[in-house]
PDB file of N, CA, C and O in Angstrom:
ATOM      1  N   ALA A 197     -10.743  -8.548   1.906  1.00  0.00           N
ATOM      2  CA  ALA A 197      -9.738  -7.512   2.053  1.00  0.00           C
ATOM      3  C   ALA A 197     -10.377  -6.286   2.706  1.00  0.00           C
ATOM      4  O   ALA A 197     -11.471  -5.891   2.341  1.00  0.00           O
ATOM      5  N   LYS A 198      -9.669  -5.702   3.613  1.00  0.00           N
ATOM      6  CA  LYS A 198     -10.160  -4.540   4.361  1.00  0.00           C
ATOM      7  C   LYS A 198     -10.010  -3.244   3.566  1.00  0.00           C
ATOM      8  O   LYS A 198     -10.817  -2.333   3.690  1.00  0.00           O
ATOM      9  N   PHE A 199      -8.957  -3.160   2.752  1.00  0.00           N
ATOM     10  CA  PHE A 199      -8.669  -1.944   2.004  1.00  0.00           C
ATOM     11  C   PHE A 199      -8.871  -2.177   0.512  1.00  0.00           C
ATOM     12  O   PHE A 199      -8.640  -3.265   0.001  1.00  0.00           O
ATOM     13  N   ALA A 200      -9.271  -1.118  -0.198  1.00  0.00           N
ATOM     14  CA  ALA A 200      -9.538  -1.199  -1.629  1.00  0.00           C
ATOM     15  C   ALA A 200      -8.384  -0.604  -2.436  1.00  0.00           C
ATOM     16  O   ALA A 200      -7.561   0.138  -1.907  1.00  0.00           O
ATOM     17  N   PHE A 201      -8.372  -0.931  -3.735  1.00  0.00           N
ATOM     18  CA  PHE A 201      -7.393  -0.324  -4.625  1.00  0.00           C
ATOM     19  C   PHE A 201      -7.498   1.192  -4.539  1.00  0.00           C
ATOM     20  O   PHE A 201      -8.594   1.744  -4.473  1.00  0.00           O
ATOM     21  N   ASN A 202      -6.357   1.864  -4.530  1.00  0.00           N
ATOM     22  CA  ASN A 202      -6.242   3.323  -4.510  1.00  0.00           C
ATOM     23  C   ASN A 202      -6.668   3.969  -3.194  1.00  0.00           C
ATOM     24  O   ASN A 202      -6.718   5.186  -3.097  1.00  0.00           O
ATOM     25  N   GLU A 203      -6.954   3.169  -2.183  1.00  0.00           N
ATOM     26  CA  GLU A 203      -7.277   3.733  -0.878  1.00  0.00           C
ATOM     27  C   GLU A 203      -6.009   4.300  -0.247  1.00  0.00           C
ATOM     28  O   GLU A 203      -4.928   3.714  -0.358  1.00  0.00           O
ATOM     29  N   ILE A 204      -6.141   5.441   0.400  1.00  0.00           N
ATOM     30  CA  ILE A 204      -5.001   6.053   1.081  1.00  0.00           C
ATOM     31  C   ILE A 204      -4.976   5.541   2.519  1.00  0.00           C
ATOM     32  O   ILE A 204      -5.982   5.611   3.226  1.00  0.00           O
ATOM     33  N   VAL A 205      -3.835   4.989   2.908  1.00  0.00           N
ATOM     34  CA  VAL A 205      -3.689   4.394   4.233  1.00  0.00           C
ATOM     35  C   VAL A 205      -2.496   4.999   4.964  1.00  0.00           C
ATOM     36  O   VAL A 205      -1.603   5.584   4.346  1.00  0.00           O
ATOM     37  N   LYS A 206      -2.496   4.824   6.287  1.00  0.00           N
ATOM     38  CA  LYS A 206      -1.363   5.243   7.105  1.00  0.00           C
ATOM     39  C   LYS A 206      -0.714   3.988   7.671  1.00  0.00           C
ATOM     40  O   LYS A 206      -1.405   3.101   8.174  1.00  0.00           O
ATOM     41  N   ILE A 207       0.616   3.925   7.591  1.00  0.00           N
ATOM     42  CA  ILE A 207       1.351   2.806   8.160  1.00  0.00           C
ATOM     43  C   ILE A 207       1.544   3.078   9.647  1.00  0.00           C
ATOM     44  O   ILE A 207       2.020   4.136  10.033  1.00  0.00           O
ATOM     45  N   SER A 208       1.131   2.120  10.464  1.00  0.00           N
ATOM     46  CA  SER A 208       1.235   2.264  11.919  1.00  0.00           C
ATOM     47  C   SER A 208       1.607   0.914  12.505  1.00  0.00           C
ATOM     48  O   SER A 208       0.765   0.010  12.583  1.00  0.00           O
ATOM     49  N   SER A 209       2.868   0.764  12.900  1.00  0.00           N
ATOM     50  CA  SER A 209       3.355  -0.537  13.343  1.00  0.00           C
ATOM     51  C   SER A 209       4.528  -0.386  14.310  1.00  0.00           C
ATOM     52  O   SER A 209       5.287   0.571  14.228  1.00  0.00           O
ATOM     53  N   ASN A 210       4.659  -1.356  15.177  1.00  0.00           N
ATOM     54  CA  ASN A 210       5.823  -1.440  16.066  1.00  0.00           C
ATOM     55  C   ASN A 210       6.886  -2.381  15.510  1.00  0.00           C
ATOM     56  O   ASN A 210       7.909  -2.597  16.152  1.00  0.00           O
ATOM     57  N   LYS A 211       6.634  -2.956  14.327  1.00  0.00           N
ATOM     58  CA  LYS A 211       7.568  -3.913  13.738  1.00  0.00           C
ATOM     59  C   LYS A 211       8.849  -3.202  13.305  1.00  0.00           C
ATOM     60  O   LYS A 211       8.806  -2.169  12.628  1.00  0.00           O
ATOM     61  N   LEU A 212       9.962  -3.761  13.701  1.00  0.00           N
ATOM     62  CA  LEU A 212      11.269  -3.193  13.391  1.00  0.00           C
ATOM     63  C   LEU A 212      11.468  -3.006  11.885  1.00  0.00           C
ATOM     64  O   LEU A 212      11.996  -1.991  11.437  1.00  0.00           O
ATOM     65  N   GLU A 213      11.014  -3.973  11.103  1.00  0.00           N
ATOM     66  CA  GLU A 213      11.234  -3.897   9.653  1.00  0.00           C
ATOM     67  C   GLU A 213      10.423  -2.791   8.973  1.00  0.00           C
ATOM     68  O   GLU A 213      10.668  -2.456   7.816  1.00  0.00           O
ATOM     69  N   LEU A 214       9.458  -2.206   9.694  1.00  0.00           N
ATOM     70  CA  LEU A 214       8.667  -1.113   9.124  1.00  0.00           C
ATOM     71  C   LEU A 214       9.046   0.255   9.685  1.00  0.00           C
ATOM     72  O   LEU A 214       8.395   1.264   9.392  1.00  0.00           O
ATOM     73  N   THR A 215      10.123   0.316  10.449  1.00  0.00           N
ATOM     74  CA  THR A 215      10.560   1.570  11.067  1.00  0.00           C
ATOM     75  C   THR A 215      10.710   2.697  10.045  1.00  0.00           C
ATOM     76  O   THR A 215      10.291   3.825  10.292  1.00  0.00           O
ATOM     77  N   LYS A 216      11.267   2.389   8.890  1.00  0.00           N
ATOM     78  CA  LYS A 216      11.529   3.401   7.857  1.00  0.00           C
ATOM     79  C   LYS A 216      10.241   4.059   7.337  1.00  0.00           C
ATOM     80  O   LYS A 216      10.254   5.228   6.954  1.00  0.00           O
ATOM     81  N   VAL A 217       9.135   3.319   7.337  1.00  0.00           N
ATOM     82  CA  VAL A 217       7.891   3.850   6.774  1.00  0.00           C
ATOM     83  C   VAL A 217       6.793   4.060   7.816  1.00  0.00           C
ATOM     84  O   VAL A 217       5.703   4.539   7.479  1.00  0.00           O
ATOM     85  N   ASN A 218       7.067   3.725   9.070  1.00  0.00           N
ATOM     86  CA  ASN A 218       6.062   3.886  10.116  1.00  0.00           C
ATOM     87  C   ASN A 218       5.616   5.344  10.207  1.00  0.00           C
ATOM     88  O   ASN A 218       6.428   6.258  10.224  1.00  0.00           O
ATOM     89  N   GLY A 219       4.306   5.558  10.227  1.00  0.00           N
ATOM     90  CA  GLY A 219       3.756   6.908  10.311  1.00  0.00           C
ATOM     91  C   GLY A 219       3.549   7.568   8.961  1.00  0.00           C
ATOM     92  O   GLY A 219       2.949   8.639   8.876  1.00  0.00           O
ATOM     93  N   LYS A 220       4.031   6.942   7.890  1.00  0.00           N
ATOM     94  CA  LYS A 220       3.896   7.541   6.555  1.00  0.00           C
ATOM     95  C   LYS A 220       2.555   7.158   5.930  1.00  0.00           C
ATOM     96  O   LYS A 220       1.876   6.246   6.354  1.00  0.00           O
ATOM     97  N   ILE A 221       2.211   7.893   4.898  1.00  0.00           N
ATOM     98  CA  ILE A 221       0.974   7.686   4.143  1.00  0.00           C
ATOM     99  C   ILE A 221       1.323   6.964   2.846  1.00  0.00           C
ATOM    100  O   ILE A 221       2.373   7.192   2.245  1.00  0.00           O
ATOM    101  N   GLY A 222       0.409   6.086   2.418  1.00  0.00           N
ATOM    102  CA  GLY A 222       0.624   5.359   1.178  1.00  0.00           C
ATOM    103  C   GLY A 222      -0.679   5.076   0.459  1.00  0.00           C
ATOM    104  O   GLY A 222      -1.769   5.308   0.991  1.00  0.00           O
ATOM    105  N   ILE A 223      -0.550   4.547  -0.753  1.00  0.00           N
ATOM    106  CA  ILE A 223      -1.696   4.215  -1.593  1.00  0.00           C
ATOM    107  C   ILE A 223      -1.699   2.708  -1.841  1.00  0.00           C
ATOM    108  O   ILE A 223      -0.683   2.137  -2.225  1.00  0.00           O
ATOM    109  N   VAL A 224      -2.854   2.075  -1.651  1.00  0.00           N
ATOM    110  CA  VAL A 224      -2.993   0.641  -1.938  1.00  0.00           C
ATOM    111  C   VAL A 224      -2.986   0.441  -3.446  1.00  0.00           C
ATOM    112  O   VAL A 224      -3.818   0.988  -4.157  1.00  0.00           O
ATOM    113  N   ARG A 225      -2.024  -0.349  -3.916  1.00  0.00           N
ATOM    114  CA  ARG A 225      -1.884  -0.611  -5.355  1.00  0.00           C
ATOM    115  C   ARG A 225      -2.227  -2.052  -5.708  1.00  0.00           C
ATOM    116  O   ARG A 225      -2.419  -2.388  -6.868  1.00  0.00           O
ATOM    117  N   GLY A 226      -2.280  -2.909  -4.684  1.00  0.00           N
ATOM    118  CA  GLY A 226      -2.622  -4.309  -4.905  1.00  0.00           C
ATOM    119  C   GLY A 226      -2.681  -5.017  -3.573  1.00  0.00           C
ATOM    120  O   GLY A 226      -2.277  -4.461  -2.551  1.00  0.00           O
ATOM    121  N   PHE A 227      -3.198  -6.242  -3.576  1.00  0.00           N
ATOM    122  CA  PHE A 227      -3.222  -7.008  -2.333  1.00  0.00           C
ATOM    123  C   PHE A 227      -3.273  -8.495  -2.635  1.00  0.00           C
ATOM    124  O   PHE A 227      -3.613  -8.900  -3.749  1.00  0.00           O
ATOM    125  N   SER A 228      -2.914  -9.283  -1.649  1.00  0.00           N
ATOM    126  CA  SER A 228      -2.960 -10.732  -1.788  1.00  0.00           C
ATOM    127  C   SER A 228      -3.473 -11.342  -0.489  1.00  0.00           C
ATOM    128  O   SER A 228      -3.321 -10.777   0.582  1.00  0.00           O
ATOM    129  N   GLN A 229      -4.075 -12.517  -0.632  1.00  0.00           N
ATOM    130  CA  GLN A 229      -4.639 -13.244   0.498  1.00  0.00           C
ATOM    131  C   GLN A 229      -3.840 -14.517   0.701  1.00  0.00           C
ATOM    132  O   GLN A 229      -3.486 -15.202  -0.259  1.00  0.00           O
ATOM    133  N   SER A 230      -3.567 -14.845   1.955  1.00  0.00           N
ATOM    134  CA  SER A 230      -2.819 -16.050   2.286  1.00  0.00           C
ATOM    135  C   SER A 230      -3.576 -17.299   1.834  1.00  0.00           C
ATOM    136  O   SER A 230      -4.793 -17.395   2.023  1.00  0.00           O
ATOM    137  N   GLU A 231      -2.856 -18.248   1.254  1.00  0.00           N
ATOM    138  CA  GLU A 231      -3.459 -19.530   0.881  1.00  0.00           C
ATOM    139  C   GLU A 231      -3.633 -20.424   2.104  1.00  0.00           C
ATOM    140  O   GLU A 231      -4.453 -21.326   2.109  1.00  0.00           O
ATOM    141  N   ILE A 232      -2.866 -20.159   3.152  1.00  0.00           N
ATOM    142  CA  ILE A 232      -2.910 -20.980   4.366  1.00  0.00           C
ATOM    143  C   ILE A 232      -3.991 -20.492   5.326  1.00  0.00           C
ATOM    144  O   ILE A 232      -4.729 -21.271   5.912  1.00  0.00           O
ATOM    145  N   ASP A 233      -4.091 -19.172   5.493  1.00  0.00           N
ATOM    146  CA  ASP A 233      -5.071 -18.577   6.395  1.00  0.00           C
ATOM    147  C   ASP A 233      -5.789 -17.462   5.647  1.00  0.00           C
ATOM    148  O   ASP A 233      -5.241 -16.388   5.436  1.00  0.00           O
ATOM    149  N   SER A 234      -7.030 -17.715   5.250  1.00  0.00           N
ATOM    150  CA  SER A 234      -7.768 -16.765   4.408  1.00  0.00           C
ATOM    151  C   SER A 234      -8.074 -15.442   5.102  1.00  0.00           C
ATOM    152  O   SER A 234      -8.542 -14.500   4.465  1.00  0.00           O
ATOM    153  N   ALA A 235      -7.802 -15.339   6.403  1.00  0.00           N
ATOM    154  CA  ALA A 235      -8.023 -14.082   7.131  1.00  0.00           C
ATOM    155  C   ALA A 235      -6.830 -13.143   7.016  1.00  0.00           C
ATOM    156  O   ALA A 235      -6.913 -11.986   7.427  1.00  0.00           O
ATOM    157  N   ILE A 236      -5.713 -13.616   6.446  1.00  0.00           N
ATOM    158  CA  ILE A 236      -4.501 -12.806   6.355  1.00  0.00           C
ATOM    159  C   ILE A 236      -4.377 -12.182   4.968  1.00  0.00           C
ATOM    160  O   ILE A 236      -4.385 -12.880   3.956  1.00  0.00           O
ATOM    161  N   PHE A 237      -4.269 -10.848   4.956  1.00  0.00           N
ATOM    162  CA  PHE A 237      -4.066 -10.095   3.721  1.00  0.00           C
ATOM    163  C   PHE A 237      -2.805  -9.252   3.845  1.00  0.00           C
ATOM    164  O   PHE A 237      -2.474  -8.774   4.924  1.00  0.00           O
ATOM    165  N   ALA A 238      -2.141  -9.064   2.724  1.00  0.00           N
ATOM    166  CA  ALA A 238      -1.003  -8.155   2.655  1.00  0.00           C
ATOM    167  C   ALA A 238      -1.193  -7.283   1.422  1.00  0.00           C
ATOM    168  O   ALA A 238      -1.847  -7.686   0.454  1.00  0.00           O
ATOM    169  N   TYR A 239      -0.636  -6.090   1.477  1.00  0.00           N
ATOM    170  CA  TYR A 239      -0.912  -5.076   0.457  1.00  0.00           C
ATOM    171  C   TYR A 239       0.363  -4.518  -0.152  1.00  0.00           C
ATOM    172  O   TYR A 239       1.353  -4.311   0.538  1.00  0.00           O
ATOM    173  N   ALA A 240       0.286  -4.230  -1.456  1.00  0.00           N
ATOM    174  CA  ALA A 240       1.343  -3.481  -2.140  1.00  0.00           C
ATOM    175  C   ALA A 240       1.015  -2.011  -1.930  1.00  0.00           C
ATOM    176  O   ALA A 240      -0.051  -1.541  -2.334  1.00  0.00           O
ATOM    177  N   ILE A 241       1.909  -1.305  -1.247  1.00  0.00           N
ATOM    178  CA  ILE A 241       1.678   0.090  -0.882  1.00  0.00           C
ATOM    179  C   ILE A 241       2.738   0.977  -1.520  1.00  0.00           C
ATOM    180  O   ILE A 241       3.927   0.753  -1.356  1.00  0.00           O
ATOM    181  N   ASP A 242       2.277   1.987  -2.268  1.00  0.00           N
ATOM    182  CA  ASP A 242       3.178   3.030  -2.750  1.00  0.00           C
ATOM    183  C   ASP A 242       3.268   4.079  -1.645  1.00  0.00           C
ATOM    184  O   ASP A 242       2.251   4.665  -1.256  1.00  0.00           O
ATOM    185  N   ILE A 243       4.470   4.305  -1.136  1.00  0.00           N
ATOM    186  CA  ILE A 243       4.699   5.264  -0.052  1.00  0.00           C
ATOM    187  C   ILE A 243       4.807   6.673  -0.649  1.00  0.00           C
ATOM    188  O   ILE A 243       5.485   6.880  -1.658  1.00  0.00           O
ATOM    189  N   LEU A 244       4.154   7.632   0.005  1.00  0.00           N
ATOM    190  CA  LEU A 244       4.172   9.013  -0.471  1.00  0.00           C
ATOM    191  C   LEU A 244       5.096   9.875   0.387  1.00  0.00           C
ATOM    192  O   LEU A 244       5.185   9.679   1.601  1.00  0.00           O
ATOM    193  N   ASP A 245       5.748  10.842  -0.253  1.00  0.00           N
ATOM    194  CA  ASP A 245       6.556  11.797   0.507  1.00  0.00           C
ATOM    195  C   ASP A 245       5.660  12.935   1.004  1.00  0.00           C
ATOM    196  O   ASP A 245       4.435  12.913   0.803  1.00  0.00           O
ATOM    197  N   LYS A 246       6.243  13.939   1.619  1.00  0.00           N
ATOM    198  CA  LYS A 246       5.477  15.052   2.189  1.00  0.00           C
ATOM    199  C   LYS A 246       4.730  15.859   1.132  1.00  0.00           C
ATOM    200  O   LYS A 246       3.765  16.549   1.434  1.00  0.00           O
ATOM    201  N   ASN A 247       5.188  15.769  -0.124  1.00  0.00           N
ATOM    202  CA  ASN A 247       4.552  16.499  -1.223  1.00  0.00           C
ATOM    203  C   ASN A 247       3.537  15.643  -1.983  1.00  0.00           C
ATOM    204  O   ASN A 247       3.002  16.077  -2.999  1.00  0.00           O
ATOM    205  N   GLY A 248       3.315  14.419  -1.500  1.00  0.00           N
ATOM    206  CA  GLY A 248       2.358  13.533  -2.145  1.00  0.00           C
ATOM    207  C   GLY A 248       2.890  12.780  -3.345  1.00  0.00           C
ATOM    208  O   GLY A 248       2.132  12.196  -4.114  1.00  0.00           O
ATOM    209  N   LYS A 249       4.202  12.773  -3.516  1.00  0.00           N
ATOM    210  CA  LYS A 249       4.831  12.051  -4.624  1.00  0.00           C
ATOM    211  C   LYS A 249       5.225  10.647  -4.163  1.00  0.00           C
ATOM    212  O   LYS A 249       5.666  10.451  -3.030  1.00  0.00           O
ATOM    213  N   ILE A 250       5.095   9.670  -5.059  1.00  0.00           N
ATOM    214  CA  ILE A 250       5.465   8.292  -4.739  1.00  0.00           C
ATOM    215  C   ILE A 250       6.976   8.190  -4.620  1.00  0.00           C
ATOM    216  O   ILE A 250       7.711   8.632  -5.500  1.00  0.00           O
ATOM    217  N   THR A 251       7.454   7.611  -3.512  1.00  0.00           N
ATOM    218  CA  THR A 251       8.890   7.491  -3.281  1.00  0.00           C
ATOM    219  C   THR A 251       9.380   6.048  -3.287  1.00  0.00           C
ATOM    220  O   THR A 251      10.533   5.799  -3.575  1.00  0.00           O
ATOM    221  N   ASP A 252       8.501   5.121  -2.934  1.00  0.00           N
ATOM    222  CA  ASP A 252       8.947   3.754  -2.709  1.00  0.00           C
ATOM    223  C   ASP A 252       7.736   2.833  -2.744  1.00  0.00           C
ATOM    224  O   ASP A 252       6.606   3.275  -2.561  1.00  0.00           O
ATOM    225  N   GLY A 253       7.968   1.539  -2.910  1.00  0.00           N
ATOM    226  CA  GLY A 253       6.903   0.548  -2.843  1.00  0.00           C
ATOM    227  C   GLY A 253       7.210  -0.486  -1.778  1.00  0.00           C
ATOM    228  O   GLY A 253       8.343  -0.958  -1.681  1.00  0.00           O
ATOM    229  N   TRP A 254       6.222  -0.819  -0.952  1.00  0.00           N
ATOM    230  CA  TRP A 254       6.401  -1.786   0.137  1.00  0.00           C
ATOM    231  C   TRP A 254       5.264  -2.796   0.130  1.00  0.00           C
ATOM    232  O   TRP A 254       4.154  -2.504  -0.323  1.00  0.00           O
ATOM    233  N   PHE A 255       5.536  -3.983   0.684  1.00  0.00           N
ATOM    234  CA  PHE A 255       4.551  -5.044   0.886  1.00  0.00           C
ATOM    235  C   PHE A 255       4.264  -5.070   2.384  1.00  0.00           C
ATOM    236  O   PHE A 255       5.154  -5.370   3.177  1.00  0.00           O
ATOM    237  N   ILE A 256       3.039  -4.718   2.788  1.00  0.00           N
ATOM    238  CA  ILE A 256       2.735  -4.513   4.205  1.00  0.00           C
ATOM    239  C   ILE A 256       1.458  -5.265   4.585  1.00  0.00           C
ATOM    240  O   ILE A 256       0.457  -5.213   3.855  1.00  0.00           O
ATOM    241  N   TYR A 257       1.492  -5.927   5.738  1.00  0.00           N
ATOM    242  CA  TYR A 257       0.329  -6.673   6.213  1.00  0.00           C
ATOM    243  C   TYR A 257      -0.780  -5.742   6.683  1.00  0.00           C
ATOM    244  O   TYR A 257      -0.534  -4.638   7.172  1.00  0.00           O
ATOM    245  N   GLU A 258      -2.013  -6.234   6.531  1.00  0.00           N
ATOM    246  CA  GLU A 258      -3.208  -5.469   6.877  1.00  0.00           C
ATOM    247  C   GLU A 258      -3.172  -4.912   8.298  1.00  0.00           C
ATOM    248  O   GLU A 258      -3.582  -3.781   8.544  1.00  0.00           O
ATOM    249  N   GLU A 259      -2.660  -5.686   9.234  1.00  0.00           N
ATOM    250  CA  GLU A 259      -2.615  -5.275  10.646  1.00  0.00           C
ATOM    251  C   GLU A 259      -1.757  -4.035  10.884  1.00  0.00           C
ATOM    252  O   GLU A 259      -1.866  -3.389  11.924  1.00  0.00           O
ATOM    253  N   ASP A 260      -0.912  -3.694   9.908  1.00  0.00           N
ATOM    254  CA  ASP A 260      -0.008  -2.545  10.048  1.00  0.00           C
ATOM    255  C   ASP A 260      -0.498  -1.310   9.296  1.00  0.00           C
ATOM    256  O   ASP A 260       0.227  -0.329   9.171  1.00  0.00           O
ATOM    257  N   LEU A 261      -1.726  -1.373   8.799  1.00  0.00           N
ATOM    258  CA  LEU A 261      -2.301  -0.276   8.019  1.00  0.00           C
ATOM    259  C   LEU A 261      -3.579   0.235   8.662  1.00  0.00           C
ATOM    260  O   LEU A 261      -4.339  -0.537   9.242  1.00  0.00           O
ATOM    261  N   HIS A 262      -3.817   1.529   8.514  1.00  0.00           N
ATOM    262  CA  HIS A 262      -5.038   2.152   9.020  1.00  0.00           C
ATOM    263  C   HIS A 262      -5.616   3.050   7.935  1.00  0.00           C
ATOM    264  O   HIS A 262      -4.882   3.777   7.265  1.00  0.00           O
ATOM    265  N   SER A 263      -6.928   3.010   7.793  1.00  0.00           N
ATOM    266  CA  SER A 263      -7.601   3.810   6.779  1.00  0.00           C
ATOM    267  C   SER A 263      -7.567   5.292   7.131  1.00  0.00           C
ATOM    268  O   SER A 263      -7.662   5.667   8.295  1.00  0.00           O
ATOM    269  N   THR A 264      -7.446   6.111   6.103  1.00  0.00           N
ATOM    270  CA  THR A 264      -7.564   7.553   6.287  1.00  0.00           C
ATOM    271  C   THR A 264      -8.957   8.022   5.862  1.00  0.00           C
ATOM    272  O   THR A 264      -9.295   9.184   6.017  1.00  0.00           O
ATOM    273  N   GLY A 265      -9.725   7.100   5.276  1.00  0.00           N
ATOM    274  CA  GLY A 265     -11.047   7.453   4.779  1.00  0.00           C
ATOM    275  C   GLY A 265     -11.008   8.154   3.429  1.00  0.00           C
ATOM    276  O   GLY A 265     -12.017   8.664   2.956  1.00  0.00           O
ATOM    277  N   LYS A 266      -9.832   8.167   2.790  1.00  0.00           N
ATOM    278  CA  LYS A 266      -9.671   8.865   1.507  1.00  0.00           C
ATOM    279  C   LYS A 266      -9.242   7.880   0.424  1.00  0.00           C
ATOM    280  O   LYS A 266      -8.676   6.836   0.709  1.00  0.00           O
ATOM    281  N   LYS A 267      -9.513   8.265  -0.825  1.00  0.00           N
ATOM    282  CA  LYS A 267      -9.045   7.494  -1.974  1.00  0.00           C
ATOM    283  C   LYS A 267      -8.222   8.409  -2.870  1.00  0.00           C
ATOM    284  O   LYS A 267      -8.528   9.599  -3.007  1.00  0.00           O
ATOM    285  N   ALA A 268      -7.199   7.841  -3.473  1.00  0.00           N
ATOM    286  CA  ALA A 268      -6.362   8.593  -4.415  1.00  0.00           C
ATOM    287  C   ALA A 268      -6.991   8.540  -5.805  1.00  0.00           C
ATOM    288  O   ALA A 268      -7.645   7.559  -6.165  1.00  0.00           O
ATOM    289  N   ASP A 269      -6.793   9.569  -6.571  1.00  0.00           N
ATOM    290  CA  ASP A 269      -7.235   9.598  -7.960  1.00  0.00           C
ATOM    291  C   ASP A 269      -6.132   8.973  -8.808  1.00  0.00           C
ATOM    292  O   ASP A 269      -5.028   9.525  -8.891  1.00  0.00           O
ATOM    293  N   PRO A 270      -6.401   7.816  -9.417  1.00  0.00           N
ATOM    294  CA  PRO A 270      -5.357   7.146 -10.204  1.00  0.00           C
ATOM    295  C   PRO A 270      -4.740   8.021 -11.289  1.00  0.00           C
ATOM    296  O   PRO A 270      -3.583   7.851 -11.641  1.00  0.00           O
ATOM    297  N   LYS A 271      -5.480   8.977 -11.800  1.00  0.00           N
ATOM    298  CA  LYS A 271      -4.963   9.861 -12.848  1.00  0.00           C
ATOM    299  C   LYS A 271      -3.788  10.702 -12.355  1.00  0.00           C
ATOM    300  O   LYS A 271      -2.996  11.186 -13.139  1.00  0.00           O
ATOM    301  N   GLU A 272      -3.685  10.860 -11.036  1.00  0.00           N
ATOM    302  CA  GLU A 272      -2.610  11.667 -10.471  1.00  0.00           C
ATOM    303  C   GLU A 272      -1.267  10.933 -10.407  1.00  0.00           C
ATOM    304  O   GLU A 272      -0.231  11.562 -10.281  1.00  0.00           O
ATOM    305  N   PHE A 273      -1.300   9.586 -10.486  1.00  0.00           N
ATOM    306  CA  PHE A 273      -0.036   8.859 -10.358  1.00  0.00           C
ATOM    307  C   PHE A 273       0.163   7.749 -11.382  1.00  0.00           C
ATOM    308  O   PHE A 273       1.243   7.202 -11.484  1.00  0.00           O
ATOM    309  N   GLU A 274      -0.851   7.430 -12.169  1.00  0.00           N
ATOM    310  CA  GLU A 274      -0.680   6.422 -13.222  1.00  0.00           C
ATOM    311  C   GLU A 274      -0.357   7.124 -14.527  1.00  0.00           C
ATOM    312  O   GLU A 274      -0.977   8.116 -14.882  1.00  0.00           O
ATOM    313  N   THR A 275       0.627   6.574 -15.244  1.00  0.00           N
ATOM    314  CA  THR A 275       1.076   7.210 -16.487  1.00  0.00           C
ATOM    315  C   THR A 275       0.329   6.703 -17.712  1.00  0.00           C
ATOM    316  O   THR A 275       0.402   7.318 -18.766  1.00  0.00           O
ATOM    317  N   GLY A 276      -0.331   5.555 -17.590  1.00  0.00           N
ATOM    318  CA  GLY A 276      -0.990   4.956 -18.748  1.00  0.00           C
ATOM    319  C   GLY A 276      -0.058   4.049 -19.529  1.00  0.00           C
ATOM    320  O   GLY A 276      -0.470   3.367 -20.452  1.00  0.00           O
ATOM    321  N   GLU A 277       1.226   4.066 -19.144  1.00  0.00           N
ATOM    322  CA  GLU A 277       2.192   3.201 -19.811  1.00  0.00           C
ATOM    323  C   GLU A 277       2.053   1.778 -19.312  1.00  0.00           C
ATOM    324  O   GLU A 277       1.605   1.531 -18.199  1.00  0.00           O
ATOM    325  N   SER A 278       2.447   0.838 -20.142  1.00  0.00           N
ATOM    326  CA  SER A 278       2.441  -0.569 -19.738  1.00  0.00           C
ATOM    327  C   SER A 278       3.669  -1.267 -20.318  1.00  0.00           C
ATOM    328  O   SER A 278       4.330  -0.744 -21.202  1.00  0.00           O
ATOM    329  N   ILE A 279       3.947  -2.430 -19.771  1.00  0.00           N
ATOM    330  CA  ILE A 279       5.052  -3.243 -20.280  1.00  0.00           C
ATOM    331  C   ILE A 279       4.525  -4.637 -20.568  1.00  0.00           C
ATOM    332  O   ILE A 279       3.544  -5.078 -19.977  1.00  0.00           O
ATOM    333  N   ARG A 280       5.162  -5.317 -21.474  1.00  0.00           N
ATOM    334  CA  ARG A 280       4.794  -6.688 -21.801  1.00  0.00           C
ATOM    335  C   ARG A 280       5.811  -7.626 -21.177  1.00  0.00           C
ATOM    336  O   ARG A 280       7.014  -7.438 -21.346  1.00  0.00           O
ATOM    337  N   VAL A 281       5.322  -8.624 -20.477  1.00  0.00           N
ATOM    338  CA  VAL A 281       6.191  -9.610 -19.832  1.00  0.00           C
ATOM    339  C   VAL A 281       5.974 -10.945 -20.502  1.00  0.00           C
ATOM    340  O   VAL A 281       4.843 -11.388 -20.677  1.00  0.00           O
ATOM    341  N   LYS A 282       7.071 -11.579 -20.898  1.00  0.00           N
ATOM    342  CA  LYS A 282       6.971 -12.895 -21.564  1.00  0.00           C
ATOM    343  C   LYS A 282       7.329 -13.998 -20.614  1.00  0.00           C
ATOM    344  O   LYS A 282       8.083 -13.869 -19.738  1.00  0.00           O
TER     345      LYS A 282
END
């Protein structure tokens, strides 16, 4: 994987389906690797608004993300709450 948990990334893509978030900043919250092609990664990205607040969550391929060289402090956006799934 190219990006790490809590890394701040910029969405940069010509893909029509990413028009709404293109140019926005987000935080890597998770990622997955393709079972078919191990070179393909996709990331769970929390999209930030202009004030740095989380507005939305998207699943975005690595090729559409660029590093900002910064990491987010999890204490700023994690509540410590959890849920149990059965």
